Coordinates of C-alpha atoms and ligand atoms in Angstrom, one line a residue:
M1 CA -26.3 33.5 -20.4
K2 CA -25.0 33.0 -23.8
K3 CA -21.6 31.5 -24.4
T4 CA -19.6 29.9 -26.9
G5 CA -19.8 25.8 -27.1
A6 CA -16.0 25.8 -26.3
Q7 CA -16.6 27.9 -23.4
I8 CA -19.6 25.7 -22.2
L9 CA -17.1 22.8 -22.2
W10 CA -14.4 24.4 -19.7
E11 CA -17.3 26.0 -17.7
C12 CA -18.9 22.6 -17.2
L13 CA -15.3 20.9 -16.3
V14 CA -14.5 23.2 -13.8
R15 CA -17.9 22.8 -12.1
E16 CA -17.1 19.2 -12.2
G17 CA -14.3 20.0 -10.3
V18 CA -11.8 19.4 -12.8
T19 CA -8.5 20.8 -11.9
D20 CA -6.1 19.0 -14.5
V21 CA -6.4 17.7 -18.0
F22 CA -4.0 15.6 -20.3
G23 CA -4.5 16.5 -24.1
Y24 CA -2.8 17.3 -27.2
P25 CA -4.3 20.1 -29.6
G26 CA -5.1 19.8 -33.3
G27 CA -7.3 21.7 -35.8
A28 CA -10.8 20.1 -35.0
I29 CA -10.4 20.8 -31.1
L30 CA -8.6 24.2 -31.3
P31 CA -11.7 26.3 -30.6
A32 CA -11.6 24.7 -27.1
Y33 CA -8.0 25.1 -26.9
D34 CA -8.5 28.8 -27.4
A35 CA -10.9 29.1 -24.6
M36 CA -9.1 27.1 -22.2
L37 CA -6.8 30.1 -21.6
E38 CA -9.8 31.7 -19.6
Y39 CA -10.3 28.9 -17.4
P40 CA -8.4 27.6 -14.1
I41 CA -7.3 24.2 -15.3
R42 CA -3.9 22.9 -15.8
H43 CA -3.4 21.6 -19.0
V44 CA -0.6 18.7 -19.5
L45 CA 0.7 18.7 -23.0
V46 CA 1.5 15.0 -23.7
R47 CA 3.5 13.3 -26.3
H48 CA 1.0 11.0 -27.5
E49 CA -2.4 10.9 -26.9
Q50 CA -2.4 7.1 -25.7
G51 CA -0.2 8.9 -22.9
A52 CA -3.0 11.4 -22.5
T53 CA -5.6 8.5 -21.7
H54 CA -3.2 6.4 -19.6
M55 CA -2.4 9.7 -17.5
A56 CA -6.1 10.4 -17.1
D57 CA -6.5 6.5 -15.9
G58 CA -3.6 6.9 -13.5
Y59 CA -5.0 10.0 -12.2
A60 CA -8.5 8.4 -11.7
R61 CA -6.9 5.0 -9.9
A62 CA -4.5 7.0 -7.6
S63 CA -7.4 9.5 -6.6
G64 CA -10.7 8.2 -7.1
R65 CA -11.7 11.1 -8.9
V66 CA -12.7 11.1 -12.7
G67 CA -9.6 11.5 -15.0
V68 CA -9.8 14.0 -18.3
A69 CA -7.9 13.4 -21.4
I70 CA -8.5 15.6 -24.5
A71 CA -7.4 15.2 -28.2
T72 CA -8.0 16.4 -31.9
S73 CA -10.0 14.4 -34.3
G74 CA -8.6 11.8 -36.8
P75 CA -5.2 10.6 -35.4
G76 CA -5.3 12.1 -32.2
A77 CA -8.7 10.2 -31.3
T78 CA -7.5 7.1 -32.6
N79 CA -4.2 7.3 -30.7
M80 CA -6.5 7.3 -27.4
V81 CA -8.1 4.0 -28.2
T82 CA -5.6 1.6 -26.4
G83 CA -6.1 3.7 -23.2
I84 CA -9.8 3.7 -23.4
A85 CA -9.7 0.0 -23.7
T86 CA -7.3 -0.2 -20.8
A87 CA -9.5 1.8 -18.5
M88 CA -12.4 0.0 -19.7
M89 CA -11.0 -3.2 -18.8
D90 CA -10.0 -2.2 -15.5
S91 CA -13.4 -0.3 -14.7
S92 CA -11.2 3.3 -14.4
P93 CA -13.5 6.3 -14.7
I94 CA -12.1 8.7 -17.4
V95 CA -13.6 11.3 -19.7
C96 CA -12.2 11.8 -23.1
I97 CA -12.9 14.6 -25.1
T98 CA -12.2 14.7 -28.9
G99 CA -12.9 17.3 -31.5
Q100 CA -14.8 16.0 -34.6
V101 CA -14.9 17.7 -38.2
G102 CA -17.8 20.2 -38.8
S103 CA -21.0 18.9 -38.4
K104 CA -21.8 19.4 -42.0
L105 CA -18.7 17.5 -43.1
I106 CA -19.5 14.4 -41.4
G107 CA -19.4 11.2 -43.4
S108 CA -17.7 13.4 -46.2
D109 CA -14.2 11.8 -45.6
A110 CA -13.2 15.2 -44.4
F111 CA -9.5 15.9 -43.3
Q112 CA -8.9 14.1 -40.1
E113 CA -12.3 12.5 -39.9
T114 CA -12.7 9.2 -38.3
D115 CA -15.8 7.7 -36.7
I116 CA -14.4 7.6 -33.1
T117 CA -17.8 7.0 -31.5
G118 CA -18.1 4.0 -33.8
I119 CA -14.6 2.9 -33.1
T120 CA -15.1 3.4 -29.2
L121 CA -18.6 2.0 -29.0
P122 CA -17.4 -1.3 -27.4
I123 CA -14.8 0.4 -25.5
T124 CA -16.5 2.8 -23.6
K125 CA -19.3 2.6 -20.9
H126 CA -21.3 5.1 -23.3
N127 CA -20.2 7.7 -25.7
Y128 CA -21.7 10.8 -27.4
L129 CA -21.4 12.7 -30.7
V130 CA -22.2 16.3 -30.1
T131 CA -23.1 18.6 -33.1
S132 CA -24.5 21.8 -31.3
A133 CA -23.5 24.1 -28.8
A134 CA -26.4 23.4 -26.9
E135 CA -26.0 19.8 -26.1
I136 CA -22.4 20.1 -24.9
A137 CA -23.5 21.0 -21.1
P138 CA -25.9 17.9 -20.9
A139 CA -23.5 15.7 -22.5
I140 CA -20.5 16.6 -20.4
R141 CA -22.7 16.5 -17.3
E142 CA -24.1 13.1 -18.0
A143 CA -20.5 11.7 -19.2
F144 CA -19.0 12.4 -15.8
A145 CA -22.3 10.8 -13.9
V146 CA -21.9 7.8 -16.2
A147 CA -18.2 7.4 -15.9
A148 CA -18.3 7.5 -11.9
S149 CA -21.3 6.0 -11.3
G150 CA -22.3 2.0 -10.8
R151 CA -19.2 0.1 -12.3
P152 CA -17.0 2.9 -13.6
G153 CA -15.7 3.3 -16.9
P154 CA -14.4 5.3 -19.7
V155 CA -16.8 7.9 -21.5
L156 CA -16.0 9.5 -24.7
V157 CA -17.6 13.0 -25.9
D158 CA -16.9 13.7 -29.4
I159 CA -17.8 17.4 -30.2
T160 CA -17.7 19.0 -33.7
K161 CA -16.1 21.9 -34.4
D162 CA -19.0 24.1 -35.3
A163 CA -20.5 23.1 -32.1
Q164 CA -17.5 24.5 -30.1
Q165 CA -17.6 27.5 -32.2
G166 CA -21.6 28.2 -32.1
T167 CA -23.1 29.8 -29.1
A168 CA -25.9 28.8 -26.8
E169 CA -27.6 29.8 -23.6
F170 CA -25.6 28.1 -20.8
D171 CA -27.7 26.6 -18.0
W172 CA -25.9 24.2 -15.7
D173 CA -28.9 23.4 -13.6
A174 CA -31.3 22.5 -16.6
A175 CA -28.1 20.1 -18.1
E176 CA -28.3 18.1 -14.8
P177 CA -28.2 14.3 -15.8
H178 CA -31.2 11.8 -15.1
L179 CA -29.4 8.5 -15.3
T180 CA -31.6 5.4 -15.6
E181 CA -31.9 3.1 -12.4
A182 CA -29.8 0.5 -14.4
L183 CA -26.7 2.6 -13.8
D184 CA -27.3 3.0 -10.2
A185 CA -26.9 0.5 -7.7
A186 CA -29.7 -1.9 -7.8
L187 CA -31.0 -3.1 -4.2
P188 CA -30.9 -6.7 -3.7
G189 CA -33.6 -8.6 -1.9
D190 CA -33.4 -9.2 1.8
D191 CA -33.4 -13.1 1.1
D192 CA -29.9 -13.0 -0.6
H193 CA -28.6 -11.3 2.6
R194 CA -30.0 -14.0 4.5
E195 CA -28.9 -16.9 2.3
A196 CA -25.3 -15.3 2.5
L197 CA -25.3 -14.9 5.9
A198 CA -26.3 -18.6 6.6
L199 CA -23.6 -20.1 4.2
I200 CA -21.0 -17.8 5.9
N201 CA -21.9 -18.8 9.3
A202 CA -22.1 -22.5 8.4
A203 CA -18.9 -22.6 6.5
E204 CA -15.8 -24.5 8.0
R205 CA -13.5 -23.6 5.5
P206 CA -14.5 -20.1 4.0
L207 CA -12.2 -17.8 2.1
I208 CA -12.8 -14.0 0.9
L209 CA -11.6 -13.3 -2.6
A210 CA -11.2 -9.5 -2.7
G211 CA -11.2 -7.7 -6.0
H212 CA -10.7 -4.1 -7.2
G213 CA -14.5 -3.5 -6.4
V214 CA -13.1 -3.2 -2.8
M215 CA -11.6 -0.2 -3.3
L216 CA -13.9 1.4 -5.9
S217 CA -16.8 0.9 -3.3
G218 CA -14.6 2.2 -0.7
A219 CA -15.3 -1.0 1.2
E220 CA -11.9 -1.3 2.5
R221 CA -12.8 -1.3 6.4
E222 CA -16.1 -3.3 6.1
I223 CA -14.0 -6.5 4.3
V224 CA -11.5 -6.4 7.1
A225 CA -14.1 -6.2 9.6
L226 CA -16.0 -9.3 7.9
A227 CA -12.8 -11.3 7.7
E228 CA -11.9 -10.5 11.6
R229 CA -15.5 -11.2 13.1
G230 CA -15.5 -14.5 11.1
Q231 CA -11.9 -15.5 11.0
I232 CA -12.0 -15.9 7.3
P233 CA -8.8 -15.5 5.6
I234 CA -8.7 -13.3 2.3
A235 CA -7.1 -13.7 -1.0
V236 CA -6.9 -10.6 -3.2
T237 CA -6.7 -10.3 -7.2
L238 CA -3.8 -8.2 -8.5
L239 CA -6.3 -5.2 -9.0
G240 CA -7.3 -6.0 -5.4
I241 CA -3.8 -5.4 -3.9
G242 CA -3.7 -2.7 -1.3
G243 CA -7.5 -2.8 -0.9
V244 CA -6.8 -5.2 2.1
P245 CA -3.6 -4.4 4.2
A246 CA -0.8 -6.9 3.0
S247 CA 0.6 -7.2 6.4
H248 CA -3.0 -8.2 7.7
P249 CA -2.8 -11.4 9.5
L250 CA -5.7 -12.9 7.7
N251 CA -4.5 -11.4 4.2
L252 CA -2.9 -14.8 2.4
G253 CA -1.9 -12.7 -0.7
M254 CA -2.4 -12.9 -4.4
M255 CA -4.6 -15.5 -6.1
G256 CA -4.4 -16.9 -9.9
M257 CA -1.8 -17.5 -12.3
H258 CA 1.2 -15.8 -10.3
G259 CA -0.4 -16.2 -7.1
E260 CA 0.8 -17.8 -4.0
A261 CA 0.8 -21.4 -4.2
W262 CA -0.8 -21.7 -0.8
V263 CA -3.7 -19.3 -1.9
N264 CA -4.5 -21.1 -5.1
S265 CA -4.6 -24.4 -2.9
A266 CA -6.7 -22.9 -0.3
I267 CA -9.3 -21.8 -3.1
Q268 CA -9.2 -25.3 -4.3
E269 CA -9.9 -26.5 -0.5
A270 CA -12.6 -24.1 0.5
D271 CA -16.0 -24.9 1.2
L272 CA -17.0 -21.5 0.7
L273 CA -15.8 -18.6 -1.7
I274 CA -17.0 -15.1 -0.7
A275 CA -16.3 -13.3 -4.0
L276 CA -16.2 -9.3 -3.2
G277 CA -15.8 -7.0 -6.0
M278 CA -13.9 -9.3 -8.5
R279 CA -14.7 -10.8 -11.5
F280 CA -13.4 -14.3 -11.7
D281 CA -11.1 -13.2 -14.6
D282 CA -9.4 -16.5 -16.2
R283 CA -6.0 -15.3 -15.0
V284 CA -7.6 -15.8 -11.5
T285 CA -9.5 -19.4 -12.2
G286 CA -7.5 -21.5 -14.4
N287 CA -9.5 -24.5 -15.6
L288 CA -13.2 -23.7 -14.7
K289 CA -14.0 -27.0 -14.8
T290 CA -12.2 -27.7 -11.7
Y291 CA -12.3 -24.4 -9.9
A292 CA -13.1 -24.7 -6.5
V293 CA -15.3 -27.6 -7.0
H294 CA -15.9 -28.4 -3.5
A295 CA -17.0 -24.7 -2.6
R296 CA -20.4 -23.0 -2.3
K297 CA -20.0 -19.5 -3.8
I298 CA -21.2 -16.1 -2.8
H299 CA -20.6 -13.2 -5.3
V300 CA -21.4 -9.7 -4.8
D301 CA -20.8 -7.4 -7.8
I302 CA -22.2 -3.7 -8.5
D303 CA -22.5 -5.1 -12.4
R304 CA -25.2 -7.7 -12.7
A305 CA -23.5 -8.9 -15.9
E306 CA -20.7 -10.3 -14.0
L307 CA -22.8 -12.5 -11.8
N308 CA -23.0 -16.1 -13.1
K309 CA -20.7 -15.0 -16.3
N310 CA -17.6 -17.1 -15.7
V311 CA -18.4 -18.9 -12.6
R312 CA -21.8 -20.6 -11.3
V313 CA -22.8 -19.2 -7.8
D314 CA -25.2 -20.1 -5.2
V315 CA -25.9 -16.6 -3.9
A316 CA -25.6 -13.6 -6.4
I317 CA -25.9 -9.9 -5.0
A318 CA -25.7 -6.9 -7.5
A319 CA -25.2 -4.0 -5.3
D320 CA -22.7 -1.7 -4.0
L321 CA -20.1 -4.0 -1.9
K322 CA -19.8 -1.5 1.1
A323 CA -23.5 -1.6 1.4
V324 CA -23.8 -5.3 1.2
V325 CA -20.8 -6.0 3.7
A326 CA -22.0 -3.3 6.0
E327 CA -25.6 -5.0 6.3
W328 CA -23.9 -8.4 6.8
L329 CA -21.8 -7.3 9.6
P330 CA -24.0 -7.5 12.6
G331 CA -25.2 -11.1 11.3
V332 CA -21.6 -12.5 10.9
Q333 CA -21.2 -15.2 13.8
R334 CA -17.7 -15.4 15.7
V335 CA -16.9 -18.7 14.6
D336 CA -13.7 -20.5 15.8
R337 CA -11.8 -21.5 12.0
S338 CA -8.3 -22.2 13.7
T339 CA -8.1 -25.4 12.1
W340 CA -8.8 -24.0 8.5
L341 CA -6.2 -21.6 9.5
K342 CA -3.6 -23.7 10.6
R343 CA -4.3 -25.9 7.4
I344 CA -3.6 -23.0 5.0
D345 CA -0.5 -22.4 7.0
G346 CA 0.5 -26.0 6.4
L347 CA -0.1 -25.5 3.1
K348 CA 3.0 -22.8 2.6
G349 CA 5.2 -25.8 3.1
D350 CA 8.3 -25.4 1.5
S351 CA 7.4 -22.3 -0.4
A352 CA 9.6 -20.1 1.8
V353 CA 12.7 -22.4 1.2
R354 CA 12.1 -21.8 -2.6
D355 CA 11.8 -18.3 -2.2
I356 CA 14.4 -16.2 -4.1
Q357 CA 14.3 -13.6 -1.4
N358 CA 16.4 -15.9 0.9
L359 CA 19.1 -16.6 -1.4
P360 CA 22.4 -15.1 -0.3
D361 CA 23.7 -12.4 -2.4
N362 CA 25.5 -14.2 -5.4
G363 CA 26.5 -11.4 -7.3
H364 CA 23.6 -11.8 -9.4
L365 CA 20.8 -9.0 -9.8
Y366 CA 17.3 -10.5 -9.5
A367 CA 14.2 -8.3 -10.4
A368 CA 12.8 -9.5 -6.9
H369 CA 15.6 -8.5 -5.1
V370 CA 15.4 -5.1 -6.5
I371 CA 11.6 -4.8 -6.0
N372 CA 12.0 -6.1 -2.3
D373 CA 14.6 -3.5 -1.6
L374 CA 12.7 -0.8 -3.1
W375 CA 9.9 -1.9 -0.8
R376 CA 12.2 -1.7 2.2
L377 CA 13.9 1.5 1.2
T378 CA 10.2 3.2 0.6
K379 CA 8.8 1.6 3.7
G380 CA 5.9 0.4 1.5
G381 CA 4.7 3.9 1.3
A382 CA 5.0 4.6 -2.2
V383 CA 2.5 4.7 -5.1
V384 CA 3.9 2.0 -7.4
V385 CA 2.8 2.4 -11.0
T386 CA 3.7 -0.9 -13.0
D387 CA 3.9 -1.9 -16.8
V388 CA 3.0 -5.3 -17.9
G389 CA 5.4 -8.4 -17.9
Q390 CA 7.5 -10.3 -15.5
H391 CA 8.4 -7.0 -13.4
Q392 CA 4.7 -6.5 -13.0
M393 CA 4.3 -9.7 -11.2
W394 CA 7.2 -9.6 -9.3
E395 CA 6.0 -6.2 -7.9
A396 CA 2.8 -7.9 -6.9
Q397 CA 4.7 -10.5 -5.0
Y398 CA 7.4 -8.5 -3.6
Y399 CA 6.1 -5.0 -2.7
K400 CA 3.9 -5.4 0.1
H401 CA 1.1 -3.0 -0.4
D402 CA -0.8 -1.8 3.2
R403 CA -2.4 1.1 1.6
P404 CA -5.3 1.1 -1.2
R405 CA -4.7 2.8 -4.6
S406 CA -1.1 2.3 -3.9
L407 CA -0.6 -0.1 -6.7
I408 CA -1.8 1.2 -10.1
T409 CA -1.2 -1.6 -13.0
S410 CA -2.9 -2.6 -16.1
G411 CA -4.7 -6.1 -15.3
G412 CA -7.5 -6.7 -18.0
L413 CA -5.8 -5.3 -20.8
G414 CA -2.4 -5.9 -19.8
T415 CA -1.3 -2.8 -21.9
M416 CA 2.3 -2.1 -22.3
G417 CA 3.5 1.3 -22.2
F418 CA 1.0 1.9 -19.3
A419 CA 3.2 2.9 -16.2
L420 CA 5.1 6.2 -17.2
P421 CA 2.1 8.1 -18.5
A422 CA -0.3 6.5 -15.6
A423 CA 2.3 7.5 -13.3
I424 CA 2.5 11.0 -14.6
G425 CA -1.3 11.0 -13.9
A426 CA -0.9 9.5 -10.4
K427 CA 1.8 12.1 -9.4
I428 CA -0.4 15.0 -10.8
A429 CA -3.4 13.8 -8.7
C430 CA -1.6 13.0 -5.7
P431 CA 1.6 15.6 -5.7
E432 CA 2.5 14.7 -1.9
A433 CA 2.8 10.9 -2.6
E434 CA 6.1 9.2 -3.7
V435 CA 5.6 7.7 -7.1
W436 CA 7.7 4.8 -8.4
V437 CA 7.4 3.3 -12.1
V438 CA 8.3 -0.2 -12.2
A439 CA 8.5 -1.0 -15.9
G440 CA 10.2 -3.6 -18.3
D441 CA 12.9 -2.6 -21.0
G442 CA 10.3 -3.5 -23.4
G443 CA 7.0 -1.5 -22.1
F444 CA 9.2 1.6 -21.2
Q445 CA 10.3 2.0 -24.8
M446 CA 6.8 2.1 -25.9
T447 CA 5.7 5.2 -24.2
M448 CA 9.3 6.6 -23.1
A449 CA 8.5 9.9 -24.9
E450 CA 6.5 11.0 -22.0
L451 CA 9.8 11.5 -20.0
A452 CA 9.5 14.8 -22.0
T453 CA 6.1 15.5 -20.3
A454 CA 7.4 14.5 -16.6
M455 CA 10.3 17.0 -17.6
Q456 CA 8.2 19.8 -18.6
E457 CA 5.8 19.4 -15.8
R458 CA 8.7 19.4 -13.5
L459 CA 7.4 16.0 -11.8
D460 CA 9.5 14.4 -9.0
L461 CA 9.0 11.0 -10.1
N462 CA 11.1 8.0 -9.9
I463 CA 11.4 5.3 -12.5
A464 CA 12.9 1.8 -12.3
I465 CA 13.3 -0.2 -15.5
I466 CA 14.0 -3.7 -14.9
N467 CA 16.1 -4.4 -18.0
N468 CA 16.5 -7.7 -18.7
G469 CA 17.3 -7.4 -22.5
Y470 CA 14.2 -9.4 -23.0
L471 CA 10.4 -9.1 -23.6
G472 CA 10.5 -11.1 -20.4
M473 CA 7.2 -12.7 -19.8
V474 CA 6.9 -13.5 -23.5
R475 CA 10.3 -15.3 -23.4
Q476 CA 9.0 -16.9 -20.2
W477 CA 6.0 -18.8 -22.1
Q478 CA 8.7 -19.5 -24.9
E479 CA 10.9 -21.2 -22.2
F480 CA 8.2 -23.5 -20.7
F481 CA 5.9 -23.9 -23.8
Y482 CA 7.6 -23.6 -27.1
D483 CA 11.0 -25.4 -26.3
K484 CA 12.9 -22.0 -25.5
R485 CA 12.5 -21.0 -29.0
Y486 CA 13.2 -17.3 -28.2
A487 CA 11.1 -15.7 -31.5
A488 CA 11.3 -11.9 -31.4
T489 CA 11.9 -11.9 -27.6
P490 CA 15.4 -10.8 -27.2
L491 CA 15.4 -7.1 -27.1
S492 CA 17.9 -4.1 -27.5
G493 CA 17.4 -1.1 -26.0
P494 CA 19.0 2.5 -26.0
D495 CA 21.7 3.5 -23.2
F496 CA 18.7 4.4 -20.9
V497 CA 20.9 6.6 -18.6
K498 CA 21.9 8.8 -21.6
L499 CA 18.6 8.5 -23.1
A500 CA 17.2 9.8 -19.7
E501 CA 19.7 12.7 -19.3
A502 CA 19.1 13.7 -23.0
F503 CA 15.5 14.2 -21.7
G504 CA 17.1 16.2 -18.7
C505 CA 16.5 13.5 -16.1
W506 CA 18.8 12.4 -13.5
S507 CA 20.0 8.7 -14.0
T508 CA 22.0 5.6 -13.0
A509 CA 22.5 2.3 -14.0
V510 CA 22.8 -0.7 -11.1
T511 CA 24.1 -4.2 -12.0
H512 CA 24.8 -5.4 -8.4
R513 CA 22.7 -5.9 -5.5
S514 CA 24.9 -3.9 -3.4
E515 CA 24.6 -0.9 -5.5
V516 CA 20.7 -0.9 -5.2
E517 CA 20.2 1.0 -2.1
R518 CA 22.5 4.1 -3.1
A519 CA 20.7 4.3 -6.2
V520 CA 17.4 4.5 -4.9
E521 CA 18.0 6.8 -2.2
A522 CA 20.2 9.0 -4.7
A523 CA 16.6 8.8 -7.0
R524 CA 14.3 9.6 -4.0
R525 CA 16.7 12.7 -3.4
Q526 CA 16.0 14.2 -7.1
P527 CA 13.3 16.8 -7.5
R528 CA 13.1 15.9 -10.8
P529 CA 12.5 12.8 -13.0
A530 CA 15.0 10.0 -11.8
V531 CA 15.5 6.7 -13.9
I532 CA 17.3 3.9 -12.7
D533 CA 18.6 1.2 -15.4
F534 CA 18.5 -2.1 -13.3
R535 CA 20.4 -4.5 -15.4
V536 CA 18.8 -7.6 -13.7
E537 CA 19.4 -11.4 -14.7
Q538 CA 18.1 -11.9 -18.0
E539 CA 16.6 -15.3 -18.3
D540 CA 14.7 -15.3 -14.7
S541 CA 11.2 -16.5 -14.7
V542 CA 8.1 -15.6 -12.6
Y543 CA 7.0 -18.5 -10.3
P544 CA 4.8 -20.0 -9.4
M545 CA 2.7 -20.3 -12.3
V546 CA -0.3 -21.9 -13.4
P547 CA 0.0 -22.6 -17.1
A548 CA -3.1 -20.9 -19.0
G549 CA -6.4 -22.8 -18.5
A550 CA -4.6 -25.4 -16.3
D551 CA -6.2 -26.4 -12.9
L552 CA -5.5 -23.8 -10.4
H553 CA -3.5 -26.1 -8.0
K554 CA -0.9 -27.4 -10.8
M555 CA 1.4 -24.7 -10.4
I556 CA 4.8 -24.8 -11.8
R557 CA 7.2 -24.3 -9.1
R558 CA 10.7 -22.5 -9.0
P559 CA 13.2 -25.2 -9.9
S560 CA 15.3 -25.9 -6.6
P561 CA 18.2 -25.4 -6.2
L562 CA 17.8 -22.3 -8.4
V563 CA 18.9 -22.7 -11.8
E564 CA 21.0 -19.8 -13.2
T565 CA 21.3 -18.9 -16.4
G566 CA 22.1 -16.0 -18.9
A567 CA 24.9 -13.3 -19.2
D568 CA 26.3 -12.4 -15.6
Ligands
FAD1 C1 0.8 -10.3 -17.0 C2 -0.3 -10.5 -16.3 C3 -0.6 -11.5 -15.3 C4 -1.8 -11.4 -14.3 N1 -1.8 -12.3 -13.6 C5 -2.7 -12.4 -12.5 C6 -2.7 -13.3 -11.4 O1 -1.8 -14.1 -11.4 N2 -3.6 -13.0 -10.4 C7 -4.4 -12.1 -10.7 O2 -5.3 -11.8 -9.6 N3 -4.7 -11.3 -11.7 C8 -3.9 -11.4 -12.7 N4 -3.6 -10.5 -13.6 C9 -4.8 -9.5 -13.8 C10 -6.1 -10.1 -14.4 O3 -6.2 -10.1 -15.7 C11 -7.2 -9.2 -13.8 O4 -7.3 -7.6 -14.6 C12 -7.6 -9.4 -12.5 O5 -7.5 -10.4 -11.9 C13 -8.9 -8.4 -12.3 O6 -8.9 -8.4 -10.7 P1 -10.4 -7.9 -10.2 O7 -11.5 -8.9 -10.9 O8 -10.6 -7.6 -8.9 O9 -10.8 -6.3 -11.0 P2 -11.7 -5.6 -12.2 O10 -11.4 -6.5 -13.2 O11 -11.4 -4.2 -11.9 O12 -13.1 -6.0 -11.6 C14 -13.5 -5.4 -10.7 C15 -15.1 -5.9 -10.3 O13 -15.5 -5.2 -9.3 C16 -16.8 -4.6 -9.5 N5 -17.1 -3.5 -9.0 C17 -16.8 -2.1 -9.2 N6 -17.3 -1.4 -8.4 C18 -18.3 -2.1 -7.3 C19 -18.8 -1.7 -6.3 N7 -18.8 -0.3 -5.8 N8 -19.3 -2.7 -5.7 C20 -19.4 -3.8 -5.9 N9 -18.4 -4.4 -7.1 C21 -17.9 -3.4 -8.0 C22 -17.0 -4.6 -11.2 O14 -18.0 -4.5 -11.8 C23 -16.1 -5.7 -11.5 O15 -16.5 -6.6 -11.9 C24 -2.5 -10.5 -14.7 C25 -2.7 -9.5 -15.5 C26 -1.3 -9.6 -16.3 C27 -1.4 -8.5 -17.4
TPP2 C1 1.0 -3.2 -26.0 C2 1.5 -4.8 -25.7 N1 1.9 -5.7 -27.0 C3 2.0 -6.8 -26.5 C4 1.8 -7.2 -25.2 C5 2.1 -8.7 -25.2 N2 3.2 -9.1 -23.9 C6 2.9 -9.3 -22.5 S1 4.2 -9.1 -21.5 C7 5.5 -8.7 -22.8 C8 7.0 -8.6 -22.5 C9 7.2 -7.4 -21.9 O1 8.4 -7.2 -21.8 P1 9.2 -5.9 -20.9 O2 8.6 -4.8 -20.9 O3 10.6 -6.0 -21.1 O4 8.9 -6.7 -19.3 P2 9.2 -8.0 -18.7 O5 8.6 -9.0 -19.0 O6 10.8 -8.3 -19.2 O7 9.7 -7.6 -17.3 C10 4.6 -8.7 -24.0 C11 5.4 -8.2 -25.2 C12 1.3 -6.8 -24.3 N3 1.1 -6.9 -23.1 N4 1.0 -5.3 -24.6
MG3 MG1 12.2 -7.0 -20.3

């Protein structure tokens, strides 16, 4: 049956199972928008195309489905760049569709022409320039397959206006993608498994490093089974949080720059690291020369390019994690590792004493308190979407995630402005979930226009602004490494309560710990977006901290007794 290119586009999206798209119209994508009205798809009108890409990303991370963003050519497409790079760094499957000027105008500097496939080449898993209606179905089907298969990631399909307007025979079956084997899981050799098992069974001080790949692979149960069978403790990456329940006795917590001190020390003392679906980011390893020098290493990652990239390993397996661990399980011996587990318990040492959580209520509002209260009040059941900065690290430390996909955060690119739009995407993907944004006063100001989107879509979204009056994480670096020279980090903001009310949201401000509970409960009762301005201690820092590039075990610890600074 003949259809226009625009109709073919929506026909394909519907058949791919797409129910929601995030976008913003304009001239070069107008034929597609016109055809959209005939299809059962919810279109969420964003306020900036960066928001559309983060929404698609949040949608994908919350649900495991592919998120879809749509924009016009030129500035619409370039506004998507940050969101695409964010999804690329964190292996999030999204498909971005952009309009392009007519195919005969390409290269003529036509109105709103930009080479978006050229611009996004290094930050997409793959991209397409489609110049005829007949190419649309194969391109869209392949885009979805590429985005979701192997190591997930963003794919962009740029469709010229004449391709949308032209007609072609629509044949769904003929458009079936044929991906090359390289995109699918490659099977490892049996020897790799034997070698890995021998190392695991012989180890006295093994440690599992569980990353984002645990959730991407759906291997949550297998990892816990491996840990329990072998009595092997687990450390998680920032993006691995939730993949293993925080409350599981073998889960030690987060590793890396702002990880728990005992976790980093355990890594340095281990005799075997079993790295599963994590990519040894520099925030995780610190100085590579001194990283886990006593440990043999096994690395399982679906992306061969990650193996032996940052850390040299003894056994490297390029395959889907779930399948690999399932294969190992019967061969994993039940070994008594109580000495090692006791040793790690001992490493916890004075951490508890220094922990800010145990401070009495002294009239100061600490972000750590706010987040811990949020965890308590939501009983750990919320999907929390963070922005980037100190509040992001405090969230990782003080909100205990027991469920997969319940922490959504920009790790690899560290994109400020991510939280609010990503949370909108998460809420639309999972309408039953209680969704909380935890954002800094800096990052929130980057994309706060999306409050209008949340209102227009009548979303029951809760937003906690951790307002410290600073670009806090940068201020912290200036405090530690630049002699407290606070260049361009003191930050004013609007009256967030008035601002939120102007958008039609419910809002309140909190300055004392005693008010946290009331405010959180009131926000939870609101059926519309609710914004709480938590005016927290201004010059608090995130501890512990491994300075960039330092040895992992050489952490800066919170001064004891706690030093209080800043305005009350
Ligand atoms: C301010 C700030 C501070 C930070 N501090 C820390 C910190 O202290 N600690 C920390 O951990 N991080 C920290 N990060 C995050 C850090 O930068 C990285 O984003 C994070 O460590 C990456 O985690 P990951 O390797 O688990 O996930 P990803 O980067 O998403 O990598 C996932 C890996 O899993 C693989 N994979 C995907 N699917 C499968 C599958 N089916 N089977 C097998 N493998 C698969 C992928 O190929 C990839 O290699 C910080 C970020 C910011 C912005
Ligand atoms: C788009 C973008 N620009 C700059 C940075 C660098 N950066 C990282 S954290 C941070 C400060 C964030 O401040 P705020 O949002 O108030 O959060 P806080 O650290 O105070 O909790 C900055 C500027 C970034 N990560 N992203
Ligand atoms: Mg701040």
